[in-house]
């Protein structure tokens, strides 16, 4: 077997480009250097005057988090695949002989960003890049939320009661190792799905209610470009509608209309939107024990055509990225969801740029 040479590697990379390397498209379209000031501020590494091995480049480490998010990878799997895949190495600017960050280094980098709350600033930084490129929030906005699964916890009823009350169960307090592996912020809820027609052709009288454990991702996208403009992470049991009044509405949108499903329909939300200058396009609820008026049905149907666009966001994050909360706690869950939102906007940015180039 002949030894691989420089031109062999270049030929293989050229073939990857021809097959459509998404990471190469990221490198061409997204200026990752715009994140450097926020990364530097959040991490505050020393100048190296005290010696020791120099840290890896901040932008390189952030790009590793992008790879993780795109492919739903653990830290250990990320380390392996960076060493294994030429496309990953090219995206990171690494050669075959260069040192690759190990799993622990990746974990520490993400943890420092998490604890400093940097994800909101990083999201805003890329949003500013999108606006500078001409993708302003336009034509109104659409709100929705989706459940994001986390590893299920096996707790006793007493422990669950303590967690719901915001207390640490007494048996955990003197066991720091156990406490560090217990997610005290994720919650159980019921996920309702439409009942499916049975084999005999009949329809069940009620929809299905499936227990679900984890967190919830709330987003607001602009209608024109379908880019995420505002977002929030909560536990799975949190109300969708109440989040509307907690910073999910984007006042910089060029239009005032707000679309959302019936979970967001409440007097408090309608009053809030009216006071803030927004026009409600929120679905109307069916009257209790009464048929839905025909004019309300027609109105809801028209709104659904627009509101359904937000489902593309969650479908992309779950089917393409495999969004899942691997870490413990709301702070780390927020980091995971925030990264998924940044990466979704990057993927959407690539799509929009291709569409403009072919127009």
PDB file of N, CA, C and O in Angstrom, residues 30-68:
ATOM      1  N   UNK A  30     -20.177  32.037   6.108  1.00  0.00           N
ATOM      2  CA  UNK A  30     -20.241  32.590   7.461  1.00  0.00           C
ATOM      3  C   UNK A  30     -18.860  33.081   7.896  1.00  0.00           C
ATOM      4  O   UNK A  30     -17.882  32.330   7.827  1.00  0.00           O
ATOM      5  N   UNK A  31     -18.789  34.335   8.324  1.00  0.00           N
ATOM      6  CA  UNK A  31     -17.540  34.890   8.856  1.00  0.00           C
ATOM      7  C   UNK A  31     -17.474  34.583  10.357  1.00  0.00           C
ATOM      8  O   UNK A  31     -18.027  35.316  11.176  1.00  0.00           O
ATOM      9  N   UNK A  32     -16.808  33.501  10.700  1.00  0.00           N
ATOM     10  CA  UNK A  32     -16.748  33.083  12.099  1.00  0.00           C
ATOM     11  C   UNK A  32     -15.914  34.031  12.960  1.00  0.00           C
ATOM     12  O   UNK A  32     -16.023  33.993  14.191  1.00  0.00           O
ATOM     13  N   UNK A  33     -15.130  34.866  12.333  1.00  0.00           N
ATOM     14  CA  UNK A  33     -14.323  35.816  13.109  1.00  0.00           C
ATOM     15  C   UNK A  33     -15.172  36.833  13.846  1.00  0.00           C
ATOM     16  O   UNK A  33     -14.710  37.439  14.818  1.00  0.00           O
ATOM     17  N   UNK A  34     -16.425  37.029  13.418  1.00  0.00           N
ATOM     18  CA  UNK A  34     -17.272  38.002  14.107  1.00  0.00           C
ATOM     19  C   UNK A  34     -17.565  37.563  15.541  1.00  0.00           C
ATOM     20  O   UNK A  34     -17.902  38.397  16.394  1.00  0.00           O
ATOM     21  N   UNK A  35     -17.417  36.266  15.826  1.00  0.00           N
ATOM     22  CA  UNK A  35     -17.677  35.772  17.179  1.00  0.00           C
ATOM     23  C   UNK A  35     -16.486  35.977  18.119  1.00  0.00           C
ATOM     24  O   UNK A  35     -16.641  35.821  19.333  1.00  0.00           O
ATOM     25  N   UNK A  36     -15.318  36.265  17.584  1.00  0.00           N
ATOM     26  CA  UNK A  36     -14.106  36.304  18.411  1.00  0.00           C
ATOM     27  C   UNK A  36     -14.198  37.296  19.575  1.00  0.00           C
ATOM     28  O   UNK A  36     -13.831  36.948  20.713  1.00  0.00           O
ATOM     29  N   UNK A  37     -14.652  38.542  19.368  1.00  0.00           N
ATOM     30  CA  UNK A  37     -14.710  39.474  20.511  1.00  0.00           C
ATOM     31  C   UNK A  37     -15.566  38.957  21.662  1.00  0.00           C
ATOM     32  O   UNK A  37     -15.178  39.082  22.833  1.00  0.00           O
ATOM     33  N   UNK A  38     -16.711  38.370  21.355  1.00  0.00           N
ATOM     34  CA  UNK A  38     -17.591  37.865  22.415  1.00  0.00           C
ATOM     35  C   UNK A  38     -17.006  36.628  23.079  1.00  0.00           C
ATOM     36  O   UNK A  38     -17.155  36.440  24.294  1.00  0.00           O
ATOM     37  N   UNK A  39     -16.346  35.779  22.292  1.00  0.00           N
ATOM     38  CA  UNK A  39     -15.704  34.598  22.870  1.00  0.00           C
ATOM     39  C   UNK A  39     -14.564  35.018  23.795  1.00  0.00           C
ATOM     40  O   UNK A  39     -14.402  34.481  24.897  1.00  0.00           O
ATOM     41  N   UNK A  40     -13.791  35.978  23.338  1.00  0.00           N
ATOM     42  CA  UNK A  40     -12.654  36.454  24.132  1.00  0.00           C
ATOM     43  C   UNK A  40     -13.118  37.089  25.436  1.00  0.00           C
ATOM     44  O   UNK A  40     -12.547  36.859  26.513  1.00  0.00           O
ATOM     45  N   UNK A  41     -14.193  37.858  25.362  1.00  0.00           N
ATOM     46  CA  UNK A  41     -14.727  38.512  26.557  1.00  0.00           C
ATOM     47  C   UNK A  41     -15.295  37.486  27.531  1.00  0.00           C
ATOM     48  O   UNK A  41     -15.106  37.601  28.752  1.00  0.00           O
ATOM     49  N   UNK A  42     -15.968  36.470  27.013  1.00  0.00           N
ATOM     50  CA  UNK A  42     -16.595  35.467  27.880  1.00  0.00           C
ATOM     51  C   UNK A  42     -15.572  34.574  28.561  1.00  0.00           C
ATOM     52  O   UNK A  42     -15.733  34.195  29.726  1.00  0.00           O
ATOM     53  N   UNK A  43     -14.501  34.235  27.849  1.00  0.00           N
ATOM     54  CA  UNK A  43     -13.535  33.276  28.377  1.00  0.00           C
ATOM     55  C   UNK A  43     -12.401  33.936  29.145  1.00  0.00           C
ATOM     56  O   UNK A  43     -11.864  33.355  30.090  1.00  0.00           O
ATOM     57  N   UNK A  44     -12.011  35.141  28.734  1.00  0.00           N
ATOM     58  CA  UNK A  44     -10.989  35.911  29.456  1.00  0.00           C
ATOM     59  C   UNK A  44      -9.758  35.080  29.775  1.00  0.00           C
ATOM     60  O   UNK A  44      -9.338  34.970  30.919  1.00  0.00           O
ATOM     61  N   UNK A  45      -9.183  34.443  28.730  1.00  0.00           N
ATOM     62  CA  UNK A  45      -7.940  33.695  28.924  1.00  0.00           C
ATOM     63  C   UNK A  45      -6.799  34.641  29.265  1.00  0.00           C
ATOM     64  O   UNK A  45      -6.792  35.806  28.878  1.00  0.00           O
ATOM     65  N   UNK A  46      -5.788  34.135  29.968  1.00  0.00           N
ATOM     66  CA  UNK A  46      -4.618  34.935  30.296  1.00  0.00           C
ATOM     67  C   UNK A  46      -3.791  35.168  29.038  1.00  0.00           C
ATOM     68  O   UNK A  46      -3.996  34.527  27.997  1.00  0.00           O
ATOM     69  N   UNK A  47      -2.827  36.076  29.126  1.00  0.00           N
ATOM     70  CA  UNK A  47      -1.981  36.390  27.966  1.00  0.00           C
ATOM     71  C   UNK A  47      -0.852  35.389  27.772  1.00  0.00           C
ATOM     72  O   UNK A  47      -0.027  35.534  26.875  1.00  0.00           O
ATOM     73  N   UNK A  48      -0.757  34.369  28.627  1.00  0.00           N
ATOM     74  CA  UNK A  48       0.269  33.347  28.482  1.00  0.00           C
ATOM     75  C   UNK A  48       1.602  33.703  29.100  1.00  0.00           C
ATOM     76  O   UNK A  48       2.565  32.945  28.984  1.00  0.00           O
ATOM     77  N   UNK A  49       1.670  34.837  29.814  1.00  0.00           N
ATOM     78  CA  UNK A  49       2.937  35.269  30.396  1.00  0.00           C
ATOM     79  C   UNK A  49       3.412  34.350  31.514  1.00  0.00           C
ATOM     80  O   UNK A  49       4.593  34.319  31.845  1.00  0.00           O
ATOM     81  N   UNK A  50       2.493  33.574  32.102  1.00  0.00           N
ATOM     82  CA  UNK A  50       2.864  32.667  33.184  1.00  0.00           C
ATOM     83  C   UNK A  50       3.278  31.289  32.673  1.00  0.00           C
ATOM     84  O   UNK A  50       3.525  30.378  33.450  1.00  0.00           O
ATOM     85  N   UNK A  51       3.343  31.134  31.370  1.00  0.00           N
ATOM     86  CA  UNK A  51       3.775  29.857  30.806  1.00  0.00           C
ATOM     87  C   UNK A  51       2.628  28.880  30.678  1.00  0.00           C
ATOM     88  O   UNK A  51       1.457  29.231  30.815  1.00  0.00           O
ATOM     89  N   UNK A  52       2.974  27.617  30.414  1.00  0.00           N
ATOM     90  CA  UNK A  52       1.957  26.597  30.218  1.00  0.00           C
ATOM     91  C   UNK A  52       1.599  26.461  28.756  1.00  0.00           C
ATOM     92  O   UNK A  52       1.949  27.295  27.919  1.00  0.00           O
ATOM     93  N   UNK A  53       0.912  25.375  28.445  1.00  0.00           N
ATOM     94  CA  UNK A  53       0.518  25.127  27.063  1.00  0.00           C
ATOM     95  C   UNK A  53      -0.506  26.170  26.629  1.00  0.00           C
ATOM     96  O   UNK A  53      -1.494  26.407  27.324  1.00  0.00           O
ATOM     97  N   UNK A  54      -0.298  26.810  25.475  1.00  0.00           N
ATOM     98  CA  UNK A  54      -1.254  27.824  25.021  1.00  0.00           C
ATOM     99  C   UNK A  54      -2.599  27.194  24.700  1.00  0.00           C
ATOM    100  O   UNK A  54      -2.667  26.063  24.215  1.00  0.00           O
ATOM    101  N   UNK A  55      -3.687  27.907  24.963  1.00  0.00           N
ATOM    102  CA  UNK A  55      -5.015  27.354  24.667  1.00  0.00           C
ATOM    103  C   UNK A  55      -5.254  27.280  23.163  1.00  0.00           C
ATOM    104  O   UNK A  55      -4.590  27.971  22.382  1.00  0.00           O
ATOM    105  N   UNK A  56      -6.207  26.451  22.776  1.00  0.00           N
ATOM    106  CA  UNK A  56      -6.578  26.390  21.370  1.00  0.00           C
ATOM    107  C   UNK A  56      -7.255  27.699  20.972  1.00  0.00           C
ATOM    108  O   UNK A  56      -7.822  28.409  21.802  1.00  0.00           O
ATOM    109  N   UNK A  57      -7.197  27.999  19.690  1.00  0.00           N
ATOM    110  CA  UNK A  57      -7.825  29.218  19.173  1.00  0.00           C
ATOM    111  C   UNK A  57      -9.313  29.226  19.503  1.00  0.00           C
ATOM    112  O   UNK A  57     -10.006  28.209  19.359  1.00  0.00           O
ATOM    113  N   UNK A  58      -9.834  30.375  19.933  1.00  0.00           N
ATOM    114  CA  UNK A  58     -11.219  30.483  20.384  1.00  0.00           C
ATOM    115  C   UNK A  58     -12.211  30.197  19.258  1.00  0.00           C
ATOM    116  O   UNK A  58     -13.215  29.510  19.473  1.00  0.00           O
ATOM    117  N   UNK A  59     -11.948  30.728  18.087  1.00  0.00           N
ATOM    118  CA  UNK A  59     -12.861  30.514  16.968  1.00  0.00           C
ATOM    119  C   UNK A  59     -12.849  29.051  16.538  1.00  0.00           C
ATOM    120  O   UNK A  59     -13.888  28.477  16.205  1.00  0.00           O
ATOM    121  N   UNK A  60     -11.675  28.416  16.572  1.00  0.00           N
ATOM    122  CA  UNK A  60     -11.592  26.990  16.261  1.00  0.00           C
ATOM    123  C   UNK A  60     -12.467  26.188  17.228  1.00  0.00           C
ATOM    124  O   UNK A  60     -13.207  25.287  16.816  1.00  0.00           O
ATOM    125  N   UNK A  61     -12.401  26.519  18.517  1.00  0.00           N
ATOM    126  CA  UNK A  61     -13.189  25.798  19.509  1.00  0.00           C
ATOM    127  C   UNK A  61     -14.690  26.029  19.295  1.00  0.00           C
ATOM    128  O   UNK A  61     -15.497  25.110  19.451  1.00  0.00           O
ATOM    129  N   UNK A  62     -15.055  27.259  18.940  1.00  0.00           N
ATOM    130  CA  UNK A  62     -16.463  27.534  18.680  1.00  0.00           C
ATOM    131  C   UNK A  62     -16.948  26.761  17.460  1.00  0.00           C
ATOM    132  O   UNK A  62     -18.085  26.252  17.437  1.00  0.00           O
ATOM    133  N   UNK A  63     -16.097  26.648  16.459  1.00  0.00           N
ATOM    134  CA  UNK A  63     -16.474  25.885  15.261  1.00  0.00           C
ATOM    135  C   UNK A  63     -16.653  24.399  15.601  1.00  0.00           C
ATOM    136  O   UNK A  63     -17.462  23.700  14.969  1.00  0.00           O
ATOM    137  N   UNK A  64     -15.932  23.917  16.600  1.00  0.00           N
ATOM    138  CA  UNK A  64     -16.139  22.538  17.059  1.00  0.00           C
ATOM    139  C   UNK A  64     -17.541  22.386  17.642  1.00  0.00           C
ATOM    140  O   UNK A  64     -18.217  21.377  17.412  1.00  0.00           O
ATOM    141  N   UNK A  65     -18.005  23.392  18.386  1.00  0.00           N
ATOM    142  CA  UNK A  65     -19.374  23.343  18.912  1.00  0.00           C
ATOM    143  C   UNK A  65     -20.398  23.349  17.783  1.00  0.00           C
ATOM    144  O   UNK A  65     -21.456  22.723  17.891  1.00  0.00           O
ATOM    145  N   UNK A  66     -20.089  24.049  16.698  1.00  0.00           N
ATOM    146  CA  UNK A  66     -20.971  24.049  15.529  1.00  0.00           C
ATOM    147  C   UNK A  66     -21.038  22.651  14.932  1.00  0.00           C
ATOM    148  O   UNK A  66     -22.116  22.155  14.585  1.00  0.00           O
ATOM    149  N   UNK A  67     -19.886  21.992  14.814  1.00  0.00           N
ATOM    150  CA  UNK A  67     -19.847  20.613  14.308  1.00  0.00           C
ATOM    151  C   UNK A  67     -20.679  19.702  15.202  1.00  0.00           C
ATOM    152  O   UNK A  67     -21.463  18.874  14.721  1.00  0.00           O
ATOM    153  N   UNK A  68     -20.499  19.829  16.511  1.00  0.00           N
ATOM    154  CA  UNK A  68     -21.273  19.021  17.462  1.00  0.00           C
ATOM    155  C   UNK A  68     -22.765  19.207  17.269  1.00  0.00           C
ATOM    156  O   UNK A  68     -23.534  18.242  17.225  1.00  0.00           O
TER     157      UNK A  68
END
